[in-house]
Coordinates of C-alpha atoms in Angstrom, one line a residue:
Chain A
X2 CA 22.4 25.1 120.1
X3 CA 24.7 23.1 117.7
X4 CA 23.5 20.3 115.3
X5 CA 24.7 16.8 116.7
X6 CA 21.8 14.9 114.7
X7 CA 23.3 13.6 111.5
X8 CA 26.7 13.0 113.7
X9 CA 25.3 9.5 114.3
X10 CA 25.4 7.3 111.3
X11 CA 24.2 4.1 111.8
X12 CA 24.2 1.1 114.0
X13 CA 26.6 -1.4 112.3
X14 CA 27.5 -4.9 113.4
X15 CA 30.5 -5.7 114.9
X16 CA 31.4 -9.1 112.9
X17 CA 29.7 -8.9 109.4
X18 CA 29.4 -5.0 109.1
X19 CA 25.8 -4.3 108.1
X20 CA 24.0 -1.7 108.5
X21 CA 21.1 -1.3 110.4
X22 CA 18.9 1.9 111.7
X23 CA 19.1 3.8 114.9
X24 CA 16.7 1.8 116.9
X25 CA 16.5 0.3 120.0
X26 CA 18.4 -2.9 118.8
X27 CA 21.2 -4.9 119.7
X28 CA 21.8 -8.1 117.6
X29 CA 22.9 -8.5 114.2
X30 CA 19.5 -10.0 112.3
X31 CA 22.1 -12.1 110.1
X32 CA 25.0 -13.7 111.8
X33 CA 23.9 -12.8 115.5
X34 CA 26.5 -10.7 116.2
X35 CA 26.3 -7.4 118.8
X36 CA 25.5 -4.0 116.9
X37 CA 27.9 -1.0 117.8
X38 CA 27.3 2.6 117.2
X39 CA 28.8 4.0 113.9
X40 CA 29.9 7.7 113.5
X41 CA 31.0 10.1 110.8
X42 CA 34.5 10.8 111.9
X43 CA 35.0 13.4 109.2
X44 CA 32.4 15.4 110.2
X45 CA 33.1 15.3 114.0
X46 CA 36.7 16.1 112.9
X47 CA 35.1 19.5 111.3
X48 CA 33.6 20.5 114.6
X49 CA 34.9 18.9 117.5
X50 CA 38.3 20.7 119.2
X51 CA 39.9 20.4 122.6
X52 CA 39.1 24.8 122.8
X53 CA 35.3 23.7 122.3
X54 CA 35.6 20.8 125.1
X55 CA 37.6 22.8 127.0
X56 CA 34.6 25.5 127.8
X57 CA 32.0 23.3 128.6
X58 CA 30.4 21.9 131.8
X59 CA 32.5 19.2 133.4
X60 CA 30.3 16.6 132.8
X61 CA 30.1 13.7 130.5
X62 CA 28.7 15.3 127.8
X63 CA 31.2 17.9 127.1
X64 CA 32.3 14.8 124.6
X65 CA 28.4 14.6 122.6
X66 CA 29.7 14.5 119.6
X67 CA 31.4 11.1 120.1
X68 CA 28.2 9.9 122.0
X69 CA 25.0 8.4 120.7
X70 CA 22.7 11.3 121.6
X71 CA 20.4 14.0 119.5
X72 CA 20.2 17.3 120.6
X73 CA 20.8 18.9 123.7
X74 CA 21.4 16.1 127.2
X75 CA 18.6 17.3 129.7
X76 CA 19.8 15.0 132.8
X77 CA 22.9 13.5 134.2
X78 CA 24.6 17.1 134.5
X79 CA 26.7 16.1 137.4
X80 CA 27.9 13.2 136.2
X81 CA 31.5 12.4 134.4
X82 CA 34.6 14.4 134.5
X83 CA 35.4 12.1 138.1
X84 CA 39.1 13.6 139.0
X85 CA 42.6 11.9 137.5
X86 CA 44.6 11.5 140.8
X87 CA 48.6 11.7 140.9
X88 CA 49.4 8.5 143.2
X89 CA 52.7 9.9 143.8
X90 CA 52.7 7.6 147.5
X91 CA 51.7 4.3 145.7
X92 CA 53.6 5.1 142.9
X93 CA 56.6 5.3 145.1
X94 CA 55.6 1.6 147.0
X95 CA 55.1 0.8 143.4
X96 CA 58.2 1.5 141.9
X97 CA 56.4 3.8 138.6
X98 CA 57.3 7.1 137.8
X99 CA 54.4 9.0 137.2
X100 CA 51.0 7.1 138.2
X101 CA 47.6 8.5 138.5
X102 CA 44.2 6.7 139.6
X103 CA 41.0 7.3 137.6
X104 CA 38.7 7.8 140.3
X105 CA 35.5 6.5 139.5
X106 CA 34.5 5.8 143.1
X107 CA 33.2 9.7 143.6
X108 CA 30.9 9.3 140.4
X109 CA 27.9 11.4 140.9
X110 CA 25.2 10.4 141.6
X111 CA 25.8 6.9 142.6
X112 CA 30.0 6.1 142.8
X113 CA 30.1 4.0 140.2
X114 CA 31.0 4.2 136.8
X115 CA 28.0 3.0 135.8
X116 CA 26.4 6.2 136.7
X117 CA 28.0 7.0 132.8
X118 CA 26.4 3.9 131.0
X119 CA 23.3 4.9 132.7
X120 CA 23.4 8.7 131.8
X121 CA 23.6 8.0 128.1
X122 CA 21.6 4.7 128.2
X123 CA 18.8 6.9 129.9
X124 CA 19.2 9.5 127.6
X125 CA 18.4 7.2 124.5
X126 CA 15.4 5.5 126.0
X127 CA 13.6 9.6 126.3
X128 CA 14.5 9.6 122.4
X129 CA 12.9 6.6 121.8
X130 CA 10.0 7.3 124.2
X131 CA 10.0 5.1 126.6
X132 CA 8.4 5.7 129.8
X133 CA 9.8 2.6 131.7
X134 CA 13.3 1.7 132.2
X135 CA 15.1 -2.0 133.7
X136 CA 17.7 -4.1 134.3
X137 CA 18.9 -7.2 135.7
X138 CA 21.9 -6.1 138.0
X139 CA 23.2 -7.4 141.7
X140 CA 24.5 -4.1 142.3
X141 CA 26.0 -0.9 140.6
X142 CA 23.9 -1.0 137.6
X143 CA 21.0 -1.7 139.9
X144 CA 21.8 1.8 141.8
X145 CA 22.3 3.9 138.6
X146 CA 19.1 2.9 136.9
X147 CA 17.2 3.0 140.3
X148 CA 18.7 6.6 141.0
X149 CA 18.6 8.3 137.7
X150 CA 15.8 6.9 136.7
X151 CA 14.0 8.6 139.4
X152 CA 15.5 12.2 138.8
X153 CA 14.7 11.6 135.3
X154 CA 11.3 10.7 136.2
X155 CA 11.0 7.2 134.3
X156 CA 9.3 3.9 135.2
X157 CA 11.6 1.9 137.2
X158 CA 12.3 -2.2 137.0
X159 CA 15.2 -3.8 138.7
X160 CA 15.5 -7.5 138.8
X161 CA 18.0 -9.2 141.1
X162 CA 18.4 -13.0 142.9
X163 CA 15.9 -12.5 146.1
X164 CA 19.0 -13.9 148.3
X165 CA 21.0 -10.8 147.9
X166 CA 22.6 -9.3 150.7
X167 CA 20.1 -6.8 152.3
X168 CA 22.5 -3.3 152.0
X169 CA 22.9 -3.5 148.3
X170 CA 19.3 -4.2 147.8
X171 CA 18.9 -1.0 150.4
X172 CA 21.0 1.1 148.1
X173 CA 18.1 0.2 145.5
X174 CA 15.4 0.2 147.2
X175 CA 15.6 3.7 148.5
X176 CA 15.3 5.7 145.2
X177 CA 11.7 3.5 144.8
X178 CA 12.1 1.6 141.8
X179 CA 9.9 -1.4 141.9
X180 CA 12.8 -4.1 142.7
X181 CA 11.3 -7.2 141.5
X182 CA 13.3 -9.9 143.7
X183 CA 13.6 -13.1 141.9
X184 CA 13.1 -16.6 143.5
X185 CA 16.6 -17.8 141.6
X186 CA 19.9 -17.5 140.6
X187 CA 22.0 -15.4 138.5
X188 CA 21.6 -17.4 135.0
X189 CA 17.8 -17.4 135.8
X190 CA 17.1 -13.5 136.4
X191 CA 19.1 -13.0 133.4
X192 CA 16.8 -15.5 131.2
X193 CA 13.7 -13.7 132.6
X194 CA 14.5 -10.4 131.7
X195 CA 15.3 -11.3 128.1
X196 CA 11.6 -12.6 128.3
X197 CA 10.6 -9.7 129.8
X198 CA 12.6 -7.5 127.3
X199 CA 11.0 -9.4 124.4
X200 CA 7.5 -9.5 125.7
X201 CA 7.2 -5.3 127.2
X202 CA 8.1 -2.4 125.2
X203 CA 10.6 -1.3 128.2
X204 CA 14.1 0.4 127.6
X205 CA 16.4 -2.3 129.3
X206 CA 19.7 -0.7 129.6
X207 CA 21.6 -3.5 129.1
X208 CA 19.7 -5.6 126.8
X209 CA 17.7 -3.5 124.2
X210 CA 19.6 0.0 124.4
X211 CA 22.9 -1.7 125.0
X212 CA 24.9 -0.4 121.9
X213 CA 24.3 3.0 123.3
X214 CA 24.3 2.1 126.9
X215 CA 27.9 1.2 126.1
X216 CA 29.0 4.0 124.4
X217 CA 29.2 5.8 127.7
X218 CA 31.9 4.1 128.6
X219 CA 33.9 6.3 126.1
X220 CA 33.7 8.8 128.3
X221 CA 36.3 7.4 130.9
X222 CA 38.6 7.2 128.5
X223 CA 38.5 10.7 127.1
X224 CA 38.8 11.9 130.0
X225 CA 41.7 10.4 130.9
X226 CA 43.2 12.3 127.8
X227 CA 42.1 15.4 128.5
X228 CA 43.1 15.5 132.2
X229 CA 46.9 14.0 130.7
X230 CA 46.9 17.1 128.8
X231 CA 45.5 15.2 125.3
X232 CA 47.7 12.6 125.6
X233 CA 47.0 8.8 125.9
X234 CA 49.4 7.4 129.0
X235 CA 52.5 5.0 128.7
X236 CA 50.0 2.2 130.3
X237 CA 46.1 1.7 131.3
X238 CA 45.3 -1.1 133.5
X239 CA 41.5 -1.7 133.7
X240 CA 38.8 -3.9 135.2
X241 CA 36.9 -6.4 133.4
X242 CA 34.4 -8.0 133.7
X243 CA 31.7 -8.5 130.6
X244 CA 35.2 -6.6 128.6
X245 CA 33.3 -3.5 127.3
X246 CA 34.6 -0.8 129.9
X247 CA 38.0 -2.5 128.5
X248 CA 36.7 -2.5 124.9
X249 CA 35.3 0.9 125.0
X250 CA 38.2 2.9 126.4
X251 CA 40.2 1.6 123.6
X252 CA 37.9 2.7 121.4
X253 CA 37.7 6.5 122.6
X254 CA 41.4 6.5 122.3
X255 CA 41.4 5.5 118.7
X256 CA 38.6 8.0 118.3
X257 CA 40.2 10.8 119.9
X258 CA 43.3 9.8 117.1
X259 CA 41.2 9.6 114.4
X260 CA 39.4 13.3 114.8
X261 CA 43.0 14.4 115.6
X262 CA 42.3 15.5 118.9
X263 CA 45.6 13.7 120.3
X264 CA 48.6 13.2 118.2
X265 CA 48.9 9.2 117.9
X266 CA 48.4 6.0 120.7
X267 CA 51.0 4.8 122.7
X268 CA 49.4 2.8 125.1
X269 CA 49.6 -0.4 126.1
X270 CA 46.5 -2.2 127.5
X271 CA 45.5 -3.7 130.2
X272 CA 42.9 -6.5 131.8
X273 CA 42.4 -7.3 135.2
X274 CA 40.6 -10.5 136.7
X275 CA 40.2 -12.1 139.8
X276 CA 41.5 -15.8 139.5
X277 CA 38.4 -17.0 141.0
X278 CA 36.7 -15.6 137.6
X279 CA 38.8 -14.7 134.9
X280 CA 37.9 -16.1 131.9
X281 CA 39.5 -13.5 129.6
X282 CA 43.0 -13.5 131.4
X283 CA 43.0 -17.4 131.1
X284 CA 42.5 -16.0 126.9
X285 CA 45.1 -13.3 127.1
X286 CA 47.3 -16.1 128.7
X287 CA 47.2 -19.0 126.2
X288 CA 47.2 -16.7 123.5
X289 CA 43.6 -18.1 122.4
X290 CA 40.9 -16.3 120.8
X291 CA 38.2 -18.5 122.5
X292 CA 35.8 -17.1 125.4
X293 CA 35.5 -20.6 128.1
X294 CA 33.5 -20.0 130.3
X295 CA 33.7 -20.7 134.3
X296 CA 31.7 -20.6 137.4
X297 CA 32.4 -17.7 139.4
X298 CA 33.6 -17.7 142.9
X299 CA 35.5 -14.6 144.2
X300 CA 35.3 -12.0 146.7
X301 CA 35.0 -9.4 143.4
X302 CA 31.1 -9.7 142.7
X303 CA 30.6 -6.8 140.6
X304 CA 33.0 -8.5 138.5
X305 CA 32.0 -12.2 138.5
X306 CA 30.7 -12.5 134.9
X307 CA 31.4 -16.0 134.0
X308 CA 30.8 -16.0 130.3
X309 CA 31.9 -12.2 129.3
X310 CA 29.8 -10.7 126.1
X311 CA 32.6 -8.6 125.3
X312 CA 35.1 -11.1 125.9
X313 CA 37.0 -11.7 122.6
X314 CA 36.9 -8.4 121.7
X315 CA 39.1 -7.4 125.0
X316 CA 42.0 -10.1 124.0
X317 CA 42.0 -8.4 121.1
X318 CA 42.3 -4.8 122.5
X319 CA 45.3 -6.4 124.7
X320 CA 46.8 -7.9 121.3
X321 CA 46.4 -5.0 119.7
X322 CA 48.1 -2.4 122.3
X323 CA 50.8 -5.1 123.3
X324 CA 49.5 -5.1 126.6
X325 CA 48.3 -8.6 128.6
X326 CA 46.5 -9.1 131.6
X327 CA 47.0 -10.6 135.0
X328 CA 44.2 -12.1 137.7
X329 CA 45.0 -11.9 141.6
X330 CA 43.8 -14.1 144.6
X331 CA 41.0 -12.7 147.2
X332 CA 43.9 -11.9 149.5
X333 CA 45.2 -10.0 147.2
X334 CA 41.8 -7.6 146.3
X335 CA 41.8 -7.0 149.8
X336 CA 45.2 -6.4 150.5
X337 CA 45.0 -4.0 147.8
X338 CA 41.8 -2.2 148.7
X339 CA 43.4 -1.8 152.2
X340 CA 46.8 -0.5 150.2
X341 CA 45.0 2.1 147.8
X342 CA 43.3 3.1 151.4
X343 CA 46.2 3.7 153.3
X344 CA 48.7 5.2 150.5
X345 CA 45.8 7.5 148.6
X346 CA 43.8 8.2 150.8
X347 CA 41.1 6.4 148.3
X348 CA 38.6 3.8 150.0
X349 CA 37.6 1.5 146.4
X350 CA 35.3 -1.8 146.0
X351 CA 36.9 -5.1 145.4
X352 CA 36.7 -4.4 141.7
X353 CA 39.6 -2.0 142.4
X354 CA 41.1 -4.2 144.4
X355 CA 41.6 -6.4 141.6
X356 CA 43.1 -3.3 139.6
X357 CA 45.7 -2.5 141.4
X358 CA 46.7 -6.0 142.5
X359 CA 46.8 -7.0 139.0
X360 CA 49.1 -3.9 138.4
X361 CA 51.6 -4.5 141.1
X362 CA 51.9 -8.1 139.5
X363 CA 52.5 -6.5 135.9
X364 CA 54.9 -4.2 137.1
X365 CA 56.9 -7.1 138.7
X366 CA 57.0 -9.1 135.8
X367 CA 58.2 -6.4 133.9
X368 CA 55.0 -5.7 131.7
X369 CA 54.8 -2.2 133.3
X370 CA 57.9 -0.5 133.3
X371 CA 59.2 1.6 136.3
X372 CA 60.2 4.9 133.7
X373 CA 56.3 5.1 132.2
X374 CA 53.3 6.6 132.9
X375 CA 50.7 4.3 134.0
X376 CA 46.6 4.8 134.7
X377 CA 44.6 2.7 137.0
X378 CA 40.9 2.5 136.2
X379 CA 39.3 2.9 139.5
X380 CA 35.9 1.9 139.0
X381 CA 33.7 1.7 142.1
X382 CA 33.3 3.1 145.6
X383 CA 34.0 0.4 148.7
X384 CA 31.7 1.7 150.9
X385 CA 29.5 -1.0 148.7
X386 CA 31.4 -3.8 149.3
X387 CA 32.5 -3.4 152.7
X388 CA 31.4 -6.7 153.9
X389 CA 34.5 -7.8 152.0
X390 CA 36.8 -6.4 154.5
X391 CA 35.1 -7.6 157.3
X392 CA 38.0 -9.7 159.6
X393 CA 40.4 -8.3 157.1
X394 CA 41.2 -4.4 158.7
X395 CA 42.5 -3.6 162.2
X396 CA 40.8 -2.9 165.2
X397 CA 39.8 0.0 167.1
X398 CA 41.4 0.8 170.6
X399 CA 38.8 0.1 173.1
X400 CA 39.1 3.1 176.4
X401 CA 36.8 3.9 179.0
X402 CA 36.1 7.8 179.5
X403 CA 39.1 8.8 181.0
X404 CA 42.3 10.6 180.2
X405 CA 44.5 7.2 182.0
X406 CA 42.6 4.7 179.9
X407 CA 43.3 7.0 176.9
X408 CA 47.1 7.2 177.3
X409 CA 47.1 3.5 178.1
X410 CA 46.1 3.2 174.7
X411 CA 48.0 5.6 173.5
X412 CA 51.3 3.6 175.0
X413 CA 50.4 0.7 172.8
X414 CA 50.0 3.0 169.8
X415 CA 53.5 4.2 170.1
X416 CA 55.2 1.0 171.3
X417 CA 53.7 -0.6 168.0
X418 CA 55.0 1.9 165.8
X419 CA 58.5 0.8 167.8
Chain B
X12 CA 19.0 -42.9 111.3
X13 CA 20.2 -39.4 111.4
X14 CA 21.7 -36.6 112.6
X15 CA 19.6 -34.8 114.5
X16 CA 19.6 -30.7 114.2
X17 CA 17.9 -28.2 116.2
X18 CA 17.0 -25.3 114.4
X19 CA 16.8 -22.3 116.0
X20 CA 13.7 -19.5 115.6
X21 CA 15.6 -17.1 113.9
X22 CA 17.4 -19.2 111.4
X23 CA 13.6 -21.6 110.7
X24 CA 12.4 -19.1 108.0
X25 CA 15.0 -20.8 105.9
X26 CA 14.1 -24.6 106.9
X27 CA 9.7 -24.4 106.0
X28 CA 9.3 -23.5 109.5
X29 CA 10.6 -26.7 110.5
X30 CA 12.5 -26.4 114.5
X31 CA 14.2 -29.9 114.0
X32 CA 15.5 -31.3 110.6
X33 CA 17.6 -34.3 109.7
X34 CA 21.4 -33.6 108.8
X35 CA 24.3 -36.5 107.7
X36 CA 27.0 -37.9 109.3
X37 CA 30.7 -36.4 109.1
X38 CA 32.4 -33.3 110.8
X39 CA 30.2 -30.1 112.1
X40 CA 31.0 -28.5 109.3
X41 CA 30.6 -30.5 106.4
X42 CA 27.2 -31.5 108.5
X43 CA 26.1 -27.3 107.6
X44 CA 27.3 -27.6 104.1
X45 CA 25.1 -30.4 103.4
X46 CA 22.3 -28.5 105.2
X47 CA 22.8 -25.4 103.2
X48 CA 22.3 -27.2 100.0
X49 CA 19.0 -28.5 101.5
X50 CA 17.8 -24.9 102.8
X51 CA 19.6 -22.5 100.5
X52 CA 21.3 -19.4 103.2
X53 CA 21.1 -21.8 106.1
X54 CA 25.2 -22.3 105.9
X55 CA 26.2 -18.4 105.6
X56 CA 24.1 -17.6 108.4
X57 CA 25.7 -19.9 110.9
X58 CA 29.4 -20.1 109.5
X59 CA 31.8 -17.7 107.4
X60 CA 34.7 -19.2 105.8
X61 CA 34.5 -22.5 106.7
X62 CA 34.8 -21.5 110.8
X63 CA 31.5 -21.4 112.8
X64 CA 30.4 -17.6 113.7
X65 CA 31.7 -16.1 116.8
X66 CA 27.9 -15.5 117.9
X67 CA 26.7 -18.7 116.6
X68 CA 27.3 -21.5 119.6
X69 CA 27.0 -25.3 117.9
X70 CA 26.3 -28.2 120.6
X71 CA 26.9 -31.3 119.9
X72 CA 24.9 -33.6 121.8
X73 CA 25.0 -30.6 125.0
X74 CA 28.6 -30.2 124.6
X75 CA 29.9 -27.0 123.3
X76 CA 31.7 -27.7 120.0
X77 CA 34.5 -25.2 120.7
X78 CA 35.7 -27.1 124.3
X79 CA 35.3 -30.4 121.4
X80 CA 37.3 -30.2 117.9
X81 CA 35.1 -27.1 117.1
X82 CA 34.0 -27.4 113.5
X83 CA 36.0 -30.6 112.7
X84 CA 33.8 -32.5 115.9
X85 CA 32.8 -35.8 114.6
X86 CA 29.0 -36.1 114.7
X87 CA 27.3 -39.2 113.6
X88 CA 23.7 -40.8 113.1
X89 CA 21.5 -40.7 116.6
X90 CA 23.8 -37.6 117.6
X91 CA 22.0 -34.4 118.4
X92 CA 23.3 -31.0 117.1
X93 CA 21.9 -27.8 118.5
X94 CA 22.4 -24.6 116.6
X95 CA 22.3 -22.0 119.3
X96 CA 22.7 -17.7 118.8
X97 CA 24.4 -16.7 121.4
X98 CA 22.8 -13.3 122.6
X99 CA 25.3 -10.7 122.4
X100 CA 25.6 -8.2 125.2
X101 CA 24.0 -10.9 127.1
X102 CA 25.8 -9.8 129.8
X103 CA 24.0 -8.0 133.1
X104 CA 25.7 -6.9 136.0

């Protein structure tokens, strides 16, 4: 057993810097703005070292001391430590040297990398005794919460738009949370659960235990830096939608730096949009500071936030590293799924799409340079989203049951491979 | 005739309790100076140097002030100015 407690200083807010108790809060009382968790570096410094990390479970805790929890984690063993991949076939159709996926698409227990928002988020609402958990959530949160809120044995509430489609409300549904469908859209499940949160003394992930819920994002990042042999890569090219898996892995760089676990940063940053919502890129682009918003209409669901929380602070992560940011067309995503597919051997959702799309257009604009070493966050598994390739992938050779009909087919194989 | 300003319920401990008061004519921000001499705190809690805070979201008459002339929008007398927080981490998928 090893003290963690006092680890944790504070929750502080983000824009005026007070100080504020570790509580299940998430707004600033004075100027509105979002609360973050605050650490004592120096102390983690004293007692954090890669040897330590090294000989624990693979699992996202190996990292505690950089995340928001007390004590010992009870659940979510299994989940984190999702493998580094050398893409040493798309890096070759790329044209980068050394290129590695982060492959968040096997996270246990539900293949996203929500399943490490969840872990901690869950984590935090046993602390502060809650026996019910929520969230509002079309899809990957939705499955997280619904699934390890089960093996965790809380009180389950997912809200979602009643007119989603019926196998991502199956993927909920099955773990037997009780999935309230709401007669509306997006904006107006979203308004009810802040309601909600206000009115029941529930632990909503994303609303009420957010500044902790986000901390697990860190995790991602450091390890990333461990599996690069504690080093930070040339380039990281990551997802956004709301801007905090963008905003967070920056952070666990700088914190990795700071406790001197890594010997400086030398990465450059970053985002990736789809065109049909990508309010931060249109930011990054113009070189504003200024969050407009937009209607959402692309194939990339899970990322179709229209008005991101965490938006300015991403532009700044991008300024900060000297990276920039690039949005792609729905041909594109799914080209790009259908690429990572065929070259890796790695089947992602259109969120990864967008990734990888939006890194083939950096690298041929020169942002990403051929000689570096570049990361892709991978973030999702596309066995979720396969209605998104649906028209878009070839087709299978139709036989009857006989060895003729077979080799008839088989003639066409070769003669199309000339 | 005024201005018209929406107060919202965090910020009406500092305006009597009051969730609509009258402010004066000129830019957005000279309109919160004015009010902060009326309700003493009123003007550090929604701006910081002069700029509107980043959480703070300012309407004028629906429109957001930042897709207007952001704190230098012209408002004048009949006008309706809503003073909205925006909710951080108000984000849920």
């Amino acid at each position: 057993m090893e003290d963690t407690m006092s680890l944790v200083k504070a929750l502080k807010c983000r824009e005026c810097e007070r100080e504020y108790p570790l509580e299940p809060i998430y707004v600033c009382e004075f100027c509105f703005g979002p609360l973050e968790v605050a650490y004592d570096y120096d102390r983690i410094k004293k007692t954090m070292t890669r040897e330590k990390i090294e000989t624990r479970p693979q699992n996202l805790w190996r990292y505690r001391e950089l995340l928001p929890i007390e004590g010992e984690p009870s659940d979510a063993l299994y989940t984190g430590f999702t493998p580094l991949i050398k893409a040493d076939n798309l890096a070759r159709f790329i044209g980068i040297k050394e290129l590695y996926i982060k492959d968040d698409s096997v996270s246990h227990p539900t293949l996203s990398f929500k399943d490490r928002v969840v872990a901690v988020a869950l984590a935090k609402a046993r602390e502060f005794k809650f026996n019910t958990v929520a969230c509002a959530s079309t899809g990957n949160l939705a499955h997280s919460v619904s699934a390890q809120g089960a093996k965790a044995g809380f009180k389950r509430f997912i809200f979602i738009p009643a007119t989603l489609e019926y196998s991502k409300i199956i993927a909920s549904l099955v773990y037997e949370p009780n999935l309230i469908a709401v007669d509306g859209n997006y904006d107006e499940v979203n308004r009810l659960c802040s309601e909600v949160a206000n009115k029941y003394k529930w632990a909503f992930v994303n609303i009420n235990i957010r500044p902790f819920y986000a901390e697990g994002s860190k995790t991602h990042g450091f390890e990333i830096i461990e599996q690069l042999g504690w080093r930070t890569p040339d380039n990281i090219v990551v997802p956004c939608a709301s801007g905090s898996l963008m905003t967070k892995i920056w952070k666990s760089f700088k914190e990795m730096n700071i406790i001197g676990l890594i010997d400086g940063i030398k990465t450059k940053v970053f985002a990736a949009q789809a065109t049909g919502c990508s309010p931060i890129i249109t930011a990054i682009k113009k070189d504003i500071d200024v969050i407009k918003p937009v209607k959402p209409d692309t194939v990339a669901k899970s990322l179709a936030i229209g008005n991101p929380a965490d938006g300015f602070y991403a532009t700044q992560v991008v300024k900060e590293s000297g990276g920039f940011g690039e949005d792609v067309s729905d041909t594109e995503i799914i080209e790009c799924i259908k690429l990572l597919a065929r070259t890796e051997g790695i089947f992602t959702e259109t969120a990864g799409g967008v990734t990888l799309a939006s890194a083939i257009k950096l690298k041929k604009q020169g942002y990403i340079k051929e000689d570096s070493s570049t990361v892709l966050c991978i973030t999702g598994n596309g066995l979720k989203t396969q209605e998104a390739l649906h028209g878009h992938t070839m087709q299978p050779y139709h036989i009857k049951p006989n060895l003729l009909s077979f080799e008839e087919a088989l003639k066409k194989i070769e003669g199309t491979k000339g | 005739m005024a201005v018209k300003v929406k107060i919202p319920v965090p910020l009406q401990r500092l305006t009597q309790g009051k969730d609509e008061v009258e402010g004066e004519s000129g830019t957005v921000i000279e309109l919160i100076n004015a009010l902060d001499r009326k309700y003493p705190g009123l003007g550090e809690r929604i701006s910081d140097g002069g700029k509107i805070r980043r959480f703070v979201n300012v309407y004028v008459n629906e429109e957001d002030i930042r897709f207007l002339k952001s704190e230098n929008t012209e408002v004048k007398d009949g006008d309706e100015v809503s003073i909205v927080p925006a909710i951080a981490g108000g984000c849920f998928l």
